[in-house]
Short mmCIF file of C-alpha atoms in Angstrom, two decimals:
data_model
loop_
_atom_site.label_atom_id
_atom_site.label_comp_id
_atom_site.label_asym_id
_atom_site.label_seq_id
_atom_site.Cartn_x
_atom_site.Cartn_y
_atom_site.Cartn_z
CA MET A 1 -44.93 -55.69 7.29
CA PHE A 2 -45.58 -54.47 10.72
CA ARG A 3 -44.58 -50.72 11.39
CA GLU A 4 -41.43 -50.25 13.35
CA PRO A 5 -42.31 -50.88 17.21
CA GLN A 6 -41.66 -47.22 18.02
CA ASP A 7 -44.22 -46.13 15.59
CA GLY A 8 -47.01 -48.11 17.36
CA ILE A 9 -49.61 -50.08 15.44
CA ILE A 10 -51.63 -47.32 13.70
CA GLY A 11 -52.63 -48.34 10.03
CA ASP A 12 -50.69 -51.97 10.42
CA LYS A 13 -51.06 -53.61 7.12
CA SER A 14 -49.76 -57.11 7.87
CA ALA A 15 -51.20 -60.11 6.41
CA LEU A 16 -53.23 -61.11 9.60
CA GLY A 17 -57.01 -61.24 8.79
CA VAL A 18 -56.31 -62.53 5.29
CA ASN A 19 -56.78 -66.29 4.49
CA SER A 20 -54.46 -68.43 2.74
CA ALA A 21 -56.02 -67.82 -0.51
CA GLY A 22 -55.33 -64.05 -0.04
CA SER A 23 -59.08 -63.22 0.61
CA PRO A 24 -60.04 -61.06 3.67
CA GLN A 25 -61.18 -63.24 6.33
CA LYS A 26 -64.32 -62.46 8.12
CA PRO A 27 -63.79 -61.51 11.78
CA LEU A 28 -64.75 -64.14 14.43
CA ILE A 29 -66.57 -61.63 16.45
CA GLU A 30 -67.38 -57.92 15.58
CA ALA A 31 -69.16 -55.49 17.75
CA ASN A 32 -69.82 -51.92 18.01
CA CYS A 33 -67.70 -49.90 20.82
CA SER A 34 -65.79 -47.05 21.86
CA TYR A 35 -62.14 -46.93 22.53
CA ALA A 36 -59.12 -44.91 23.86
CA ILE A 37 -55.54 -45.11 23.22
CA SER A 38 -52.71 -43.62 25.30
CA GLY A 39 -48.91 -44.02 25.27
CA PHE A 40 -48.22 -43.53 21.26
CA LYS A 41 -44.96 -41.72 20.53
CA GLY A 42 -45.54 -38.73 18.05
CA ILE A 43 -49.08 -40.02 17.07
CA ASN A 44 -52.41 -38.37 18.52
CA VAL A 45 -55.34 -40.73 18.27
CA ALA A 46 -58.34 -39.44 19.52
CA PRO A 47 -61.05 -41.74 21.11
CA GLY A 48 -64.35 -42.42 19.55
CA GLU A 49 -66.81 -44.95 18.31
CA CYS A 50 -65.89 -47.98 16.05
CA LYS A 51 -66.09 -51.45 15.40
CA ALA A 52 -63.96 -54.09 17.34
CA GLN A 53 -63.24 -57.18 15.22
CA LEU A 54 -61.61 -60.32 16.92
CA TYR A 55 -59.51 -62.48 14.24
CA PRO A 56 -57.46 -65.75 15.16
CA GLU A 57 -54.15 -63.57 15.76
CA SER A 58 -55.18 -60.04 16.28
CA ILE A 59 -57.85 -57.58 17.42
CA ARG A 60 -58.68 -54.90 15.04
CA ILE A 61 -60.44 -51.46 16.01
CA ALA A 62 -61.98 -49.88 12.81
CA PRO A 63 -63.23 -46.53 13.07
CA PRO A 64 -65.77 -44.95 10.67
CA PHE A 65 -63.27 -42.53 9.36
CA GLY A 66 -59.37 -42.99 9.62
CA GLU A 67 -56.93 -45.70 9.54
CA MET A 68 -57.66 -49.33 10.84
CA ILE A 69 -55.77 -50.12 14.17
CA GLN A 70 -54.61 -53.58 14.53
CA ILE A 71 -53.03 -55.23 17.64
CA PRO A 72 -51.39 -58.68 17.15
CA PHE A 73 -51.99 -60.96 19.99
CA ARG A 74 -48.22 -61.30 20.36
CA TRP A 75 -47.99 -57.63 21.16
CA ILE A 76 -50.32 -57.72 24.26
CA ARG A 77 -48.26 -57.94 27.37
CA ALA A 78 -51.62 -58.00 29.57
CA CYS A 79 -55.27 -58.23 28.72
CA TYR A 80 -57.97 -57.93 31.25
CA SER A 81 -61.48 -56.68 32.14
CA GLU A 82 -62.38 -54.20 34.65
CA ASN A 83 -65.85 -52.81 34.77
CA TYR A 84 -66.97 -54.01 31.48
CA ARG A 85 -63.91 -52.28 29.90
CA LEU A 86 -61.22 -54.58 27.81
CA LYS A 87 -57.86 -53.19 28.57
CA LEU A 88 -54.86 -53.92 26.59
CA ALA A 89 -51.17 -53.27 27.61
CA LEU A 90 -48.66 -53.55 24.90
CA HIS A 91 -45.07 -54.41 24.99
CA THR A 92 -44.41 -51.29 22.92
CA GLY A 93 -45.73 -49.14 25.94
CA GLU A 94 -48.99 -48.35 24.48
CA ALA A 95 -52.38 -49.18 26.08
CA ILE A 96 -55.87 -49.51 24.60
CA GLU A 97 -59.12 -49.55 26.25
CA ILE A 98 -62.17 -50.93 24.55
CA SER A 99 -65.43 -50.26 26.12
CA ALA A 100 -69.34 -49.99 25.32
CA LEU A 101 -69.38 -53.47 23.75
CA GLY A 102 -72.77 -54.08 25.35
CA ARG A 103 -73.74 -57.81 25.33
CA SER A 104 -70.96 -58.68 23.17
CA HIS A 105 -68.42 -57.89 26.08
CA ASP A 106 -68.34 -61.19 27.85
CA ASP A 107 -67.64 -63.16 24.59
CA PHE A 108 -65.29 -60.86 23.04
CA TYR A 109 -63.22 -60.77 26.27
CA ARG A 110 -63.31 -64.66 26.91
CA ASN A 111 -62.49 -65.52 23.25
CA ALA A 112 -59.80 -62.80 22.90
CA VAL A 113 -58.13 -64.23 26.25
CA ARG A 114 -58.45 -67.75 24.60
CA LEU A 115 -56.89 -67.00 21.27
CA ARG A 116 -54.15 -64.92 22.77
CA ASN A 117 -53.24 -67.74 25.28
CA GLU A 118 -53.23 -70.55 22.34
CA LEU A 119 -50.88 -68.33 20.56
CA ILE A 120 -48.71 -67.62 23.51
CA LEU A 121 -48.60 -71.40 24.63
CA LYS A 122 -47.58 -72.49 20.92
CA ASP A 123 -44.68 -69.87 21.25
CA MET A 124 -43.67 -70.85 24.63
CA LEU A 125 -43.54 -74.54 23.97
CA MET A 126 -41.61 -74.33 20.56
CA ASP A 127 -44.24 -76.72 18.80
CA GLU A 128 -44.12 -79.50 21.81
CA LYS A 129 -46.52 -82.29 21.44
CA GLU A 130 -49.75 -82.25 23.78
CA MET A 131 -50.05 -85.58 25.57
CA GLY A 132 -53.85 -85.68 25.05
CA MET A 133 -54.84 -85.21 28.87
CA ARG A 134 -57.04 -82.19 29.34
CA ALA A 135 -59.30 -81.24 32.65
CA ARG A 136 -61.01 -78.24 34.10
CA ALA A 137 -59.99 -77.40 37.77
CA LEU A 138 -60.14 -74.49 40.39
CA CYS A 139 -56.60 -73.41 40.51
CA ALA A 140 -54.36 -71.37 43.08
CA ILE A 141 -50.66 -70.62 42.24
CA LYS A 142 -48.44 -69.14 45.05
CA GLY A 143 -45.11 -67.66 44.28
CA SER A 144 -42.14 -68.71 46.36
CA ASP A 145 -42.76 -65.88 48.78
CA GLY A 146 -46.14 -67.25 49.57
CA ALA A 147 -48.10 -64.57 47.70
CA MET A 148 -50.90 -65.61 45.54
CA THR A 149 -50.42 -65.28 41.83
CA LEU A 150 -53.40 -66.68 40.36
CA GLN A 151 -56.86 -67.86 41.86
CA GLY A 152 -59.56 -69.16 39.57
CA GLU A 153 -60.88 -71.74 37.13
CA CYS A 154 -58.57 -73.08 34.55
CA GLU A 155 -57.96 -75.79 31.96
CA LEU A 156 -54.98 -78.08 32.70
CA ARG A 157 -52.85 -79.52 29.76
CA LEU A 158 -50.01 -82.14 30.03
CA TYR A 159 -47.21 -81.73 27.39
CA GLU A 160 -44.24 -83.64 26.67
CA THR A 161 -42.12 -81.72 29.22
CA ALA A 162 -44.62 -79.49 31.26
CA LEU A 163 -47.81 -79.05 32.81
CA VAL A 164 -49.67 -75.92 31.66
CA VAL A 165 -52.33 -74.13 33.41
CA MET A 166 -54.67 -72.21 31.01
CA PRO A 167 -56.55 -69.49 33.32
CA ASP A 168 -59.83 -68.64 31.95
CA ALA A 169 -58.56 -64.70 32.67
CA GLY A 170 -54.95 -64.43 32.33
CA THR A 171 -51.69 -65.79 30.98
CA PRO A 172 -50.69 -69.52 30.82
CA PHE A 173 -48.24 -70.68 33.40
CA ARG A 174 -45.90 -73.57 32.62
CA PHE A 175 -44.50 -76.01 35.36
CA ARG A 176 -41.71 -78.07 33.84
CA TYR A 177 -41.72 -81.70 35.07
CA SER A 178 -37.98 -81.62 35.60
CA GLU A 179 -38.42 -78.87 38.22
CA ILE A 180 -41.10 -80.64 40.31
CA ALA A 181 -40.01 -81.34 43.68
CA SER A 182 -43.08 -83.13 44.74
CA VAL A 183 -46.57 -83.92 43.95
CA SER A 184 -49.19 -84.76 46.63
CA GLN A 185 -52.83 -85.63 46.96
CA SER A 186 -55.39 -85.22 49.65
CA GLY A 187 -58.94 -86.30 48.96
CA TYR A 188 -59.84 -84.50 45.66
CA SER A 189 -56.87 -82.05 45.73
CA LEU A 190 -53.64 -82.17 44.18
CA GLU A 191 -50.77 -79.95 45.02
CA VAL A 192 -47.53 -79.51 42.91
CA VAL A 193 -44.39 -78.07 44.64
CA MET A 194 -41.61 -76.81 42.39
CA GLU A 195 -38.01 -76.78 43.35
CA GLY A 196 -38.20 -73.02 43.30
CA GLY A 197 -40.56 -72.93 46.11
CA GLU A 198 -43.71 -72.09 43.86
CA ARG A 199 -46.79 -74.09 44.70
CA LEU A 200 -49.81 -75.28 42.34
CA SER A 201 -53.29 -76.34 44.18
CA LEU A 202 -55.71 -78.00 42.03
CA LYS A 203 -59.16 -78.70 43.21
CA GLN A 204 -62.59 -79.48 41.79
CA MET A 205 -61.69 -81.75 38.85
CA GLY A 206 -64.46 -83.92 39.36
CA ARG A 207 -64.41 -87.40 37.76
CA LEU A 208 -61.17 -86.42 36.06
CA HIS A 209 -59.34 -86.03 39.19
CA GLU A 210 -57.77 -89.48 39.09
CA PRO A 211 -57.29 -89.86 35.38
CA PHE A 212 -55.47 -86.43 35.27
CA ALA A 213 -53.08 -87.44 38.46
CA ARG A 214 -52.08 -90.57 36.97
CA GLY A 215 -51.58 -88.68 33.44
CA LEU A 216 -49.28 -86.30 35.35
CA ALA A 217 -47.44 -89.10 37.22
CA SER A 218 -47.00 -90.99 33.80
CA ALA A 219 -45.87 -88.04 31.92
CA ILE A 220 -43.12 -87.27 34.66
CA SER A 221 -41.99 -90.96 34.54
CA ASP A 222 -41.89 -90.81 30.67
CA LEU A 223 -39.70 -87.66 30.58
CA GLN A 224 -37.30 -89.21 33.04
CA GLY A 225 -37.27 -92.52 31.23
CA LYS A 226 -36.43 -90.46 27.92
CA VAL A 227 -33.52 -88.54 29.77
CA LEU A 228 -32.28 -92.00 31.26
CA GLY A 229 -32.35 -93.77 27.85
CA LEU A 230 -30.44 -90.83 26.17
CA ILE A 231 -27.65 -90.84 28.76
CA SER A 232 -27.57 -94.72 28.90
CA GLY A 233 -26.74 -94.54 25.22
CA LEU A 234 -23.84 -92.42 25.80
CA PHE A 235 -22.48 -94.35 28.57
CA PRO A 236 -23.44 -97.94 27.94
CA SER A 237 -20.84 -99.25 30.37
CA ALA A 238 -21.87 -97.38 33.33
CA ASP A 239 -23.60 -98.80 36.42
CA ALA A 240 -27.19 -98.00 37.29
CA ALA A 241 -26.39 -95.63 40.14
CA SER A 242 -23.94 -93.51 38.14
CA LEU A 243 -26.67 -93.22 35.23
CA SER A 244 -29.31 -92.22 37.64
CA ALA A 245 -27.18 -89.51 39.29
CA LEU A 246 -26.14 -88.31 35.77
CA ALA A 247 -29.52 -88.14 34.57
CA ARG A 248 -30.70 -85.85 37.36
CA LEU A 249 -27.53 -83.60 36.59
CA MET A 250 -28.45 -83.47 32.94
CA ARG A 251 -32.27 -83.63 32.93
CA GLU A 252 -33.77 -82.18 29.85
CA GLY A 253 -30.43 -81.28 28.24
CA ARG A 254 -28.88 -79.13 31.00
CA ALA A 255 -25.05 -78.69 30.86
CA ALA A 256 -23.46 -80.39 34.05
CA LYS A 257 -20.11 -79.06 35.54
CA MET A 258 -17.05 -80.96 35.16
CA SER A 259 -16.43 -81.13 38.85
CA ASP A 260 -20.03 -82.56 39.44
CA ILE A 261 -19.69 -85.28 36.79
CA ILE A 262 -16.29 -86.35 38.02
CA SER A 263 -17.52 -86.48 41.71
CA ILE A 264 -19.88 -89.54 40.13
CA SER A 265 -17.05 -90.99 37.92
CA PRO A 266 -14.05 -89.42 36.24
CA GLN A 267 -14.70 -91.98 33.35
CA LEU A 268 -17.91 -90.54 32.70
CA TRP A 269 -16.49 -86.94 32.02
CA ALA A 270 -13.74 -88.65 29.82
CA GLN A 271 -16.37 -90.28 27.87
CA LEU A 272 -18.09 -87.14 27.34
CA GLU A 273 -15.08 -85.52 25.97
CA MET A 274 -14.67 -88.18 23.61
CA ASN A 275 -18.33 -87.53 22.40
CA ILE A 276 -17.35 -84.01 21.83
CA GLU A 277 -14.85 -85.26 19.34
CA ARG A 278 -17.33 -87.38 17.64
CA VAL A 279 -19.87 -84.52 16.97
CA GLY A 280 -17.00 -82.32 15.50
CA ILE A 281 -16.53 -79.60 17.82
CA SER A 282 -13.31 -80.73 19.49
CA GLU A 283 -11.17 -78.05 18.12
CA GLU A 284 -13.34 -75.38 19.71
CA TYR A 285 -13.67 -77.30 22.83
CA GLU A 286 -9.93 -77.83 23.44
CA PHE A 287 -9.25 -74.10 22.59
CA LEU A 288 -12.07 -72.95 25.19
CA LYS A 289 -10.77 -75.40 27.77
CA SER A 290 -7.32 -74.16 27.55
CA ILE A 291 -8.49 -70.57 28.82
CA ALA A 292 -11.69 -71.64 30.88
CA ARG A 293 -11.78 -71.86 34.65
CA GLU A 294 -10.84 -75.42 35.64
CA GLY A 295 -13.56 -77.52 36.94
CA LYS A 296 -16.55 -75.10 35.81
CA ILE A 297 -16.79 -76.32 32.08
CA CYS A 298 -20.04 -77.86 31.45
CA ILE A 299 -21.32 -80.39 28.69
CA GLY A 300 -24.92 -80.95 27.90
CA VAL A 301 -26.71 -83.66 25.95
CA LYS A 302 -29.95 -82.96 23.76
CA GLU A 303 -31.66 -85.11 21.34
CA GLY A 304 -32.10 -83.60 17.88
CA LEU A 305 -31.84 -79.79 18.68
CA ALA A 306 -32.55 -78.90 15.07
CA ARG A 307 -33.69 -82.27 13.70
CA ASP A 308 -36.88 -84.80 13.99
CA ARG A 309 -37.39 -85.51 17.46
CA ASP A 310 -37.74 -89.19 16.57
CA GLY A 311 -34.73 -89.16 14.49
CA GLY A 312 -32.44 -90.53 17.22
CA GLU A 313 -29.75 -87.77 16.52
CA ILE A 314 -27.99 -86.56 19.61
CA ASP A 315 -26.46 -83.08 19.94
CA LEU A 316 -23.81 -81.98 22.48
CA TRP A 317 -23.28 -78.34 23.67
CA PHE A 318 -20.89 -76.88 26.30
CA LEU A 319 -20.19 -73.78 28.46
CA ALA A 320 -16.79 -72.56 29.12
CA PRO A 321 -16.57 -69.87 31.97
CA VAL A 322 -13.74 -67.50 31.18
CA TYR A 323 -12.62 -65.37 34.14
CA GLY A 324 -9.75 -64.29 36.63
CA SER A 325 -7.01 -63.67 34.08
CA PRO A 326 -6.22 -59.92 33.04
CA ALA A 327 -4.22 -61.26 30.06
CA ILE A 328 -7.11 -63.36 28.61
CA GLY A 329 -10.06 -61.13 29.80
CA GLY A 330 -13.46 -62.80 30.13
CA ASN A 331 -16.16 -62.16 32.65
CA ALA A 332 -17.87 -64.34 30.30
CA ILE A 333 -19.69 -67.79 29.95
CA VAL A 334 -18.93 -68.99 26.39
CA MET A 335 -21.51 -71.42 24.70
CA GLU A 336 -20.74 -73.67 21.87
CA ALA A 337 -23.26 -76.40 20.40
CA SER A 338 -22.67 -78.91 17.65
CA SER A 339 -24.91 -78.30 14.43
CA PRO A 340 -26.20 -80.29 11.39
CA GLU A 341 -23.53 -80.63 8.72
CA GLY A 342 -23.69 -78.02 6.27
CA SER A 343 -25.37 -75.45 8.41
CA GLY A 344 -23.93 -72.20 9.80
CA ARG A 345 -22.29 -72.07 13.62
CA ALA A 346 -21.61 -69.59 15.77
CA THR A 347 -20.18 -69.21 19.37
CA TYR A 348 -22.41 -67.21 21.94
CA LEU A 349 -21.00 -65.25 24.97
CA PHE A 350 -22.55 -64.02 27.87
CA ARG A 351 -21.50 -61.31 30.50
CA MET A 352 -21.20 -63.08 33.97
CA VAL A 353 -21.47 -59.85 36.30
CA PRO A 354 -21.76 -56.13 35.48
CA ARG A 355 -18.36 -54.90 34.07
CA SER A 356 -18.18 -52.16 36.37
CA GLU A 357 -18.27 -54.88 39.40
CA TYR A 358 -16.03 -57.48 37.85
CA PRO A 359 -12.64 -55.67 38.81
CA LYS A 360 -13.87 -55.58 42.58
CA MET A 361 -14.73 -59.21 42.78
CA GLY A 362 -12.20 -61.91 44.41
CA THR A 363 -12.00 -65.68 43.22
CA ALA A 364 -14.75 -66.75 45.70
CA MET A 365 -17.30 -64.21 44.51
CA LEU A 366 -16.54 -64.86 40.84
CA ASP A 367 -16.91 -68.66 41.21
CA ALA A 368 -20.31 -67.99 42.93
CA ALA A 369 -21.38 -65.70 39.91
CA CYS A 370 -20.09 -68.14 37.37
CA ASP A 371 -22.37 -70.78 38.92
CA ARG A 372 -25.53 -68.45 38.82
CA ALA A 373 -24.69 -67.60 35.33
CA ILE A 374 -24.60 -71.31 34.25
CA ASP A 375 -27.94 -71.83 35.85
CA ALA A 376 -29.17 -69.04 33.96
CA VAL A 377 -27.94 -70.23 30.59
CA ASN A 378 -29.40 -73.67 31.41
CA LYS A 379 -32.86 -72.22 32.25
CA ALA A 380 -32.95 -69.99 29.27
CA MET A 381 -31.84 -72.72 26.63
CA ILE A 382 -34.60 -75.00 28.10
CA ASP A 383 -37.17 -72.48 27.96
CA THR A 384 -36.51 -71.81 24.44
CA ASN A 385 -36.08 -75.55 23.41
CA PHE A 386 -32.55 -74.44 22.55
CA ARG A 387 -33.39 -71.90 19.83
CA ARG A 388 -30.64 -69.41 19.81
CA GLU A 389 -32.52 -66.56 17.79
CA PRO A 390 -34.52 -65.58 20.91
CA ILE A 391 -31.19 -64.87 22.77
CA TYR A 392 -29.42 -62.61 20.28
CA LEU A 393 -32.10 -60.88 18.15
CA PRO A 394 -32.48 -57.31 19.06
CA ASP A 395 -35.88 -56.16 20.34
CA LYS A 396 -36.59 -54.36 17.08
CA ARG A 397 -36.69 -57.35 15.14
CA LEU A 398 -38.81 -59.40 17.52
CA TYR A 399 -41.40 -57.53 15.94
CA GLU A 400 -40.89 -58.68 12.45
CA PRO A 401 -43.39 -61.43 11.37
CA ALA A 402 -40.63 -63.91 11.12
CA TYR A 403 -39.49 -63.42 14.59
CA GLN A 404 -42.78 -62.37 16.59
CA LYS A 405 -42.98 -66.11 17.86
CA TYR A 406 -40.21 -65.29 20.23
CA LEU A 407 -41.58 -62.14 21.42
CA TYR A 408 -43.72 -63.47 24.28
CA ALA A 409 -40.85 -65.54 25.61
CA ALA A 410 -38.21 -62.40 25.13
CA LYS A 411 -40.45 -60.30 27.02
CA SER A 412 -41.95 -62.35 29.72
CA LEU A 413 -39.65 -65.31 30.73
CA SER A 414 -37.42 -64.18 33.31
CA PRO A 415 -34.24 -66.56 32.70
CA LEU A 416 -34.50 -65.39 28.95
CA LYS A 417 -34.93 -61.70 29.76
CA SER A 418 -31.74 -62.11 31.97
CA LEU A 419 -29.75 -63.97 29.18
CA ARG A 420 -30.54 -61.45 26.58
CA ALA A 421 -29.42 -58.71 28.98
CA ALA A 422 -26.22 -60.58 29.56
CA PHE A 423 -25.63 -61.28 25.93
CA ILE A 424 -22.23 -59.65 24.69
CA GLY A 425 -21.89 -61.01 21.19
CA ARG A 426 -21.61 -63.97 18.97
CA VAL A 427 -18.67 -65.09 16.96
CA LEU A 428 -19.25 -66.63 13.45
CA HIS A 429 -17.39 -69.70 12.18
CA ILE A 430 -15.68 -68.46 8.97
CA ASN A 431 -12.62 -70.44 9.54
CA PRO A 432 -10.58 -71.58 12.71
CA GLU A 433 -8.11 -68.62 12.79
CA GLN A 434 -10.96 -65.67 12.71
CA TRP A 435 -12.72 -67.96 15.05
CA ARG A 436 -9.95 -67.87 17.48
CA SER A 437 -9.06 -64.14 16.93
CA ASP A 438 -12.92 -62.99 17.53
CA VAL A 439 -13.24 -65.06 20.58
CA LYS A 440 -10.14 -63.68 22.22
CA SER A 441 -10.99 -60.07 21.05
CA LEU A 442 -14.25 -60.14 22.39
CA LEU A 443 -13.11 -61.62 25.85
CA LEU A 444 -10.65 -58.67 25.95
CA PHE A 445 -13.06 -56.23 25.11
CA ASN A 446 -15.52 -57.39 27.82
CA THR A 447 -13.02 -56.48 30.41
CA SER A 448 -11.88 -53.31 28.87
CA THR A 449 -14.83 -51.38 29.59
CA THR A 450 -16.81 -50.77 32.66
CA ASN A 451 -20.13 -49.89 30.87
CA ASP A 452 -22.46 -52.91 30.11
CA ASN A 453 -23.98 -50.82 27.05
CA ASP A 454 -20.78 -50.84 25.26
CA VAL A 455 -20.86 -53.26 22.14
CA TRP A 456 -18.00 -55.19 20.58
CA ASN A 457 -17.41 -54.39 16.91
CA ARG A 458 -17.06 -57.63 15.01
CA SER A 459 -14.45 -58.51 12.47
CA VAL A 460 -16.95 -60.00 10.42
CA GLY A 461 -20.70 -59.15 9.39
CA GLU A 462 -23.85 -60.52 11.23
CA LYS A 463 -25.50 -63.28 9.63
CA GLY A 464 -28.03 -65.93 10.45
CA ASP A 465 -26.98 -69.18 12.10
#
């Protein structure tokens, strides 16, 4: 097991570096070096000479005397090279510098970045399929403010839902097809503009420029077609214009507001509510609808959240914003989703605005805050491919081997970081009476205190989903 994160990584005896047969693996690269460590809490580690060892999921520092230091790639927040010194900044607050690698420096650094990025990418995409198209390019990424975020050589990959940029030095970037505003070509340059204003410029792809551009266009079109097909299956009698508008609102599983769907067609919303009953969450829906803000309830459709992608199963989830009534409490977005038969279920609640600000806000301000909160929940759920554990697991548990796959997303993806900060509790489904009572209790608690750090005491114990 890993030591607790507050104890750092000294003497980590986890199974990394051990093969499937239980025998020690040989390091991919091993080199003599020097090291220095800072930021450990209550532990004094003297710098000195050692061996640096590179494994598929970690770096190990082996001093001639003393305990081995293991640094899992998932714990690394940033990895960069400066004046032939490899610098590692960890999520735990520690910093490690590896120097004097000699001629092994470039190979060690390049392979450490590559292995870390592959692991991060696997975690970030949640086992999503790659579409088989890769290309090298000179890449420039600018943020919505126009500032340069990345400039340099990279590898481009196409996945089911996103274009991924793998920098030779740096952390992977993901550009979701559903958030692309435009793609343009000028000569042998390709520019991708995102809805949020970010820009990705790609050059020097050589003979792969045209095939990659076609592959990107095809991937975007395939995803749009998949969403449209899913929506069409739910609304077989809807006309083409309505289906297209609904597919844009509900792309990639987004939960769309009642008022937005009714503006397309009132019949579409009525059919969505009928599907809520079909998947077995109508009792929860009716209760939450009775206390939620009218017109703000959202419903989303996602294919096979917890099942085989090709199985054709459809899951529904909904968001019920509750605010504006002192008798009910609230200041919350309540999230409920269908689940496979026989599995545990829970309802998740998120704070809309800081508790100290809530009493001062009028209806218009709360309505705007509600829309922002709904957008945040949508983005975070899509970023995690609708996994719930990255939302509610406390920081300490993210360092456990079973949950480290969520560590990068929880620490690095802004929508998920915001949603984790807004998470106020989850209510388990033990029986209908207990569930309603606990939901009411949590909603009232959330408006009874002005301290965002206060935690609701559940009436039942914490269990897994």
